[in-house]
Short mmCIF file of C-alpha atoms in Angstrom, two decimals:
data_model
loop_
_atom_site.label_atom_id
_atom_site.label_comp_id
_atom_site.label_asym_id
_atom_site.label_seq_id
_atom_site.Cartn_x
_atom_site.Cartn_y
_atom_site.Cartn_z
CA UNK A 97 14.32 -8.39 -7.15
CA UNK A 98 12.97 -8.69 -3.49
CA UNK A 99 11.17 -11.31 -2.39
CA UNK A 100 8.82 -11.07 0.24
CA UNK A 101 6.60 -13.42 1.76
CA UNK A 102 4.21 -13.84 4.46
CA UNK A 103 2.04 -16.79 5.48
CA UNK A 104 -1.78 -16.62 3.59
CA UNK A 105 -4.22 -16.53 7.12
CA UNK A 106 -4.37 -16.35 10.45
CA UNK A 107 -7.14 -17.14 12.36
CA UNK A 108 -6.89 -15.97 16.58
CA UNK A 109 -10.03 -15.90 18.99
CA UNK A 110 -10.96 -12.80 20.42
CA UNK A 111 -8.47 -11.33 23.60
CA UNK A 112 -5.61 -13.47 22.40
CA UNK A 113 -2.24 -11.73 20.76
CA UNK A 114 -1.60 -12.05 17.23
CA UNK A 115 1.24 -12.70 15.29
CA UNK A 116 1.67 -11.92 11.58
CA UNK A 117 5.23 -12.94 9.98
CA UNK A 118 7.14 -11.36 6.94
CA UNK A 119 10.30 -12.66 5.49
CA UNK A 120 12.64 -11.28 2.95
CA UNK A 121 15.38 -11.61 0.93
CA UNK A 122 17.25 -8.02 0.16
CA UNK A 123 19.28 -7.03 3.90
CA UNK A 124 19.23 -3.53 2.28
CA UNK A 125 16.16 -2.56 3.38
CA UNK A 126 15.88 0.60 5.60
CA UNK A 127 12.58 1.10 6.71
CA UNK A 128 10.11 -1.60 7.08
CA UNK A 129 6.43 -1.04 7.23
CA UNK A 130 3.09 -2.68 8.45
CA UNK A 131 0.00 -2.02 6.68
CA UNK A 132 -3.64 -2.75 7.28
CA UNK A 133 -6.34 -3.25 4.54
CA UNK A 134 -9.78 -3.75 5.44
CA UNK A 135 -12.29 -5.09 2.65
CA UNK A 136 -12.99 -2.22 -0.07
CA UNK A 137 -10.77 -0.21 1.54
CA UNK A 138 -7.18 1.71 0.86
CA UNK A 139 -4.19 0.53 2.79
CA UNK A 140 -3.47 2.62 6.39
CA UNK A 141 -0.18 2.52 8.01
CA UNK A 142 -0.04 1.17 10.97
CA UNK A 143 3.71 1.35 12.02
CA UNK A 144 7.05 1.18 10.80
CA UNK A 145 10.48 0.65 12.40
CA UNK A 146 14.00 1.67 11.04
CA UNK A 147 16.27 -1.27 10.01
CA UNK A 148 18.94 -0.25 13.19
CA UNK A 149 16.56 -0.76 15.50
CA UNK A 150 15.44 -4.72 16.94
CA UNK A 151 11.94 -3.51 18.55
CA UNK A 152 9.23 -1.12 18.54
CA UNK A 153 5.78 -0.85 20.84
CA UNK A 154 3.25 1.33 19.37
CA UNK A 155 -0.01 0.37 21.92
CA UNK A 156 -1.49 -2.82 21.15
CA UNK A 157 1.13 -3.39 18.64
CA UNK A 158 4.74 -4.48 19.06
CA UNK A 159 7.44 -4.78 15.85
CA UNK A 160 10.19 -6.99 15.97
CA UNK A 161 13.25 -7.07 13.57
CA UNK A 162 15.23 -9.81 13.24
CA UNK A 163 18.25 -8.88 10.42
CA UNK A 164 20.52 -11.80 10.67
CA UNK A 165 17.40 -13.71 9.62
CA UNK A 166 15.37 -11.26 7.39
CA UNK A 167 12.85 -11.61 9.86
CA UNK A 168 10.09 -9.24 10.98
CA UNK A 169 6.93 -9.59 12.81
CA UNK A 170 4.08 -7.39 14.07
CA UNK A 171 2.12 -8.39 17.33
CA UNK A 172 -1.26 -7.62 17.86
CA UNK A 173 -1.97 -7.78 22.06
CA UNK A 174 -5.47 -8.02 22.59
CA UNK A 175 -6.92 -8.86 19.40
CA UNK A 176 -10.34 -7.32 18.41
CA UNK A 177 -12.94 -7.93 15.89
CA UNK A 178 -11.66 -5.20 14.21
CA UNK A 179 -8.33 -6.11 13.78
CA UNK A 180 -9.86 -8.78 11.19
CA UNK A 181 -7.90 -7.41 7.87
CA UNK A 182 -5.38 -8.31 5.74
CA UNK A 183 -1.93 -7.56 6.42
CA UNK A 184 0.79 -6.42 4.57
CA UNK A 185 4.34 -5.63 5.13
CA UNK A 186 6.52 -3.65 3.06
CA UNK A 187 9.97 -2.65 2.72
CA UNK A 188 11.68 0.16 1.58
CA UNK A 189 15.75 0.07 0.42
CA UNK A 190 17.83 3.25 -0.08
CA UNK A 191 16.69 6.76 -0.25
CA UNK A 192 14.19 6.06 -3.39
CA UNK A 193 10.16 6.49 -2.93
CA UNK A 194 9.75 2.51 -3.93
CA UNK A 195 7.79 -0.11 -1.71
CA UNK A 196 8.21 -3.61 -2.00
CA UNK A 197 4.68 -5.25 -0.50
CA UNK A 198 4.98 -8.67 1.36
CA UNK A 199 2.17 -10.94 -0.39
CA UNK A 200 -0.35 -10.16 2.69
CA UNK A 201 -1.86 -12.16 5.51
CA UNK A 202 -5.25 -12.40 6.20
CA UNK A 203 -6.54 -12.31 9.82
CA UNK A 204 -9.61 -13.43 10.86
CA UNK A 205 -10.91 -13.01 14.65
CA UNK A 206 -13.11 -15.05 15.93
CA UNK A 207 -15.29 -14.37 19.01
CA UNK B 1227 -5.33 17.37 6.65
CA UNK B 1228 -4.32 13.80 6.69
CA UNK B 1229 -6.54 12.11 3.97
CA UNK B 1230 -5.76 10.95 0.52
CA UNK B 1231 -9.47 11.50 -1.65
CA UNK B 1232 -9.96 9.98 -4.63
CA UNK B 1233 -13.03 10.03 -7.06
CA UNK B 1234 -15.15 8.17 -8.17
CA UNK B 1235 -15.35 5.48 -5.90
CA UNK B 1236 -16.68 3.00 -8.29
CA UNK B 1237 -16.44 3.20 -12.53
CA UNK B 1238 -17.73 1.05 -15.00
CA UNK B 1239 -16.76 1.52 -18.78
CA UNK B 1240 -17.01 -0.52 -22.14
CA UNK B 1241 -13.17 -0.90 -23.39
CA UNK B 1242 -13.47 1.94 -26.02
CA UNK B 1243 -14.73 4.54 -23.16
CA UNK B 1244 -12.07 7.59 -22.03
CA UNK B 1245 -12.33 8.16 -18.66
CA UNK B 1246 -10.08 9.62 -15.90
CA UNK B 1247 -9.22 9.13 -12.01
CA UNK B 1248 -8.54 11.66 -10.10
CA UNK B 1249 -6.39 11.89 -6.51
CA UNK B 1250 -6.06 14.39 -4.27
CA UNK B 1251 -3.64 15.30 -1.31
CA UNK B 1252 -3.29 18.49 0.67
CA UNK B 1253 -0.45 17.12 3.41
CA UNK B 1254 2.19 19.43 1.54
CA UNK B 1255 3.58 15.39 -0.32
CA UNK B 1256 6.13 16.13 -2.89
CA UNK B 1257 5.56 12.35 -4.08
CA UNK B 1258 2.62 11.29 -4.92
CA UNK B 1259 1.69 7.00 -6.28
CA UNK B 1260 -0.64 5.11 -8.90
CA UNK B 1261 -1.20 1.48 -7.79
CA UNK B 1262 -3.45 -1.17 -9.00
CA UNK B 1263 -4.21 -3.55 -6.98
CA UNK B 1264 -5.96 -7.30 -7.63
CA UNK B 1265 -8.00 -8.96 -5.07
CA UNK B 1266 -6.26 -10.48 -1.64
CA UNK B 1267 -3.25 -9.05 -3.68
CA UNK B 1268 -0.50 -6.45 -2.49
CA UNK B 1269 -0.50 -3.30 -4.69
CA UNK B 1270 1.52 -2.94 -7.84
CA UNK B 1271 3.22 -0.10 -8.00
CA UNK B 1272 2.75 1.96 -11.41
CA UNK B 1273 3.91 5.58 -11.33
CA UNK B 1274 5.28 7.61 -8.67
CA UNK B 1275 5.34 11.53 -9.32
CA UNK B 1276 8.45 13.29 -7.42
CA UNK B 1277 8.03 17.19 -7.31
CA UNK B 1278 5.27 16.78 -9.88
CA UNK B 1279 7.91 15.36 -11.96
CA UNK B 1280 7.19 11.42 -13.59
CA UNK B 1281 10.21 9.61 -12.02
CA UNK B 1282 8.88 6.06 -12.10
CA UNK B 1283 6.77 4.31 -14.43
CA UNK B 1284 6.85 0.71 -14.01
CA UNK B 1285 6.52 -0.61 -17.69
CA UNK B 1286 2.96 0.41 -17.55
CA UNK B 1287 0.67 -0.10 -20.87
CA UNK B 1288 0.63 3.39 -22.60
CA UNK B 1289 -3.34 2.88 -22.61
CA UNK B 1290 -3.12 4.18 -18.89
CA UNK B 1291 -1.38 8.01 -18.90
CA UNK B 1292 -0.91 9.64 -15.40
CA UNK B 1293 -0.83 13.55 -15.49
CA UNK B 1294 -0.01 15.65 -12.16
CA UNK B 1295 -1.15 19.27 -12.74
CA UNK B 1296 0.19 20.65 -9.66
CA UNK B 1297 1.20 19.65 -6.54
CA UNK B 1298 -2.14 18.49 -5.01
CA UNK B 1299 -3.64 16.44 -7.75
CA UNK B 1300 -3.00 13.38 -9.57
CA UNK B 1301 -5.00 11.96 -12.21
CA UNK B 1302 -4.70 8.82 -14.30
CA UNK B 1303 -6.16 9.00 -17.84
CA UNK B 1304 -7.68 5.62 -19.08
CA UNK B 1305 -8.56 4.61 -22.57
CA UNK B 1306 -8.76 1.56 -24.68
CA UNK B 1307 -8.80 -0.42 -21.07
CA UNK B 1308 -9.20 -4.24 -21.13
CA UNK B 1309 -11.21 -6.45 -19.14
CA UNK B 1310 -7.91 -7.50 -17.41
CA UNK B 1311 -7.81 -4.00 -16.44
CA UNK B 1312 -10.52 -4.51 -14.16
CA UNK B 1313 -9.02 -3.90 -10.63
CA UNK B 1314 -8.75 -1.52 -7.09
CA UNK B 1315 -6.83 1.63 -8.45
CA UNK B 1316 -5.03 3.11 -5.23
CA UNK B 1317 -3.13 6.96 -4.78
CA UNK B 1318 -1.34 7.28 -2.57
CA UNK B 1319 1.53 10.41 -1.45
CA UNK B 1320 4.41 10.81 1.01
CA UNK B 1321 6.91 12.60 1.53
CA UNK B 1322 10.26 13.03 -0.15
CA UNK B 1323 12.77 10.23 1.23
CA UNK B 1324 13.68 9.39 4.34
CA UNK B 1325 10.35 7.61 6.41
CA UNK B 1326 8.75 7.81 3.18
CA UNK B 1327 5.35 7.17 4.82
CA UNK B 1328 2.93 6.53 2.07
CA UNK B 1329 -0.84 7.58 2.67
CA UNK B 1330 -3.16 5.67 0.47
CA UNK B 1331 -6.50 7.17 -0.59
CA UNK B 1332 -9.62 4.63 -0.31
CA UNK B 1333 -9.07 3.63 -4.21
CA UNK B 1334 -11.66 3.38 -7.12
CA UNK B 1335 -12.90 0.05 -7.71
CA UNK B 1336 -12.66 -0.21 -11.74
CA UNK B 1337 -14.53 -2.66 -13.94
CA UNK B 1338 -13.45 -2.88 -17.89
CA UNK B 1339 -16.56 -4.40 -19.56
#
């Protein structure tokens, strides 16, 4: 099956950018997703991009997708307390409803 | 209408209790999603309903039965549960292929005694 792996924790100050890794193993994928989880809470979407495209800005956040090297990142500009969260990406092959979640990061912000 | 609910927020039962979770979605999803989720863990997927139709059941003990009644509602029938068990139950719902954007509901936090 896919693997899919991200680093455990982050840890940026306050103002700086942020960046949260995912690698994987299927090149199949179609859509690939970014996900935010704060504590005791459900997961919230935070952005996806299609697998033909390299880059997408959304605000504060930019995605990049690297598929020579299974590669894709999200960028937080300006991080805020409230970014602090874990992080997970997910992937999506085909035209079937399943997700394949990376193993999640956890970012901490510090002021 | 954006929001996944889901009830209760918190349960508690002894592992010869029957209880039942119940998700709700009124986006119009045709495809709605039982996880279970462990903590600092991603979710686990263990059912996915397609036009209120079971199309995915990931090898899922039979002591945990999902049920979709209609369109809006998905509930997930527990009995027998172990202490294992004991975990963040997530819905979530989307729609029907392509983006496939999956809304998650805030969960119920389970704990099998």
């Amino acid at each position: 099956g896919e693997d899919v792996e991200q680093s455990l924790f982050l840890s940026v100050r306050e103002g700086d950018s942020s960046v949260i890794n995912c690698t994987y193993t299927d090149s199949s994928s179609t859509y690939l997703y970014w996900y935010k989880q704060e504590p005791g809470a459900g997961l919230q979407l935070l952005t996806y991009i299609f697998s033909n495209m390299d880059m997408k800005q959304d605000q504060r956040l930019t995605v990049l997708l690297n598929k020579k090297d299974k590669h894709l990142s999200l960028r937080i500009a300006d991080t805020q307390t409230g970014d602090s969260a874990i992080y997970f990406c997910a992937l999506k092959a085909g035209g079937g409803n399943k997700l394949t979640f990376g193993t999640g990061t956890q970012l901490k912000v510090e002021l | 209408d954006t929001e996944v609910t889901q009830t209760p927020k918190h349960l508690v039962m002894g592992m010869t209790n029957k209880k039942s979770l119940k998700c709700e979605q009124h986006m119009g999803h045709r495809a709605m999603y039982w996880y279970k989720q462990k903590a600092k863990k991603p979710p686990e997927l263990m059912f996915v309903y397609s036009y209120e139709k079971l199309s995915i059941n990931e090898s899922v003990p039979s002591r945990f039965s999902p049920e979709c009644p209609n369109s809006s509602l998905l509930n997930l029938h527990l009995h027998a549960l172990q202490p294992e068990d004991s975990a963040l139950y997530l819905c979530a719902s989307s729609q029907e292929g392509g983006v496939n954007e999956q809304f998650f509901g805030p969960g119920t936090r389970l704990t099998v005694l």
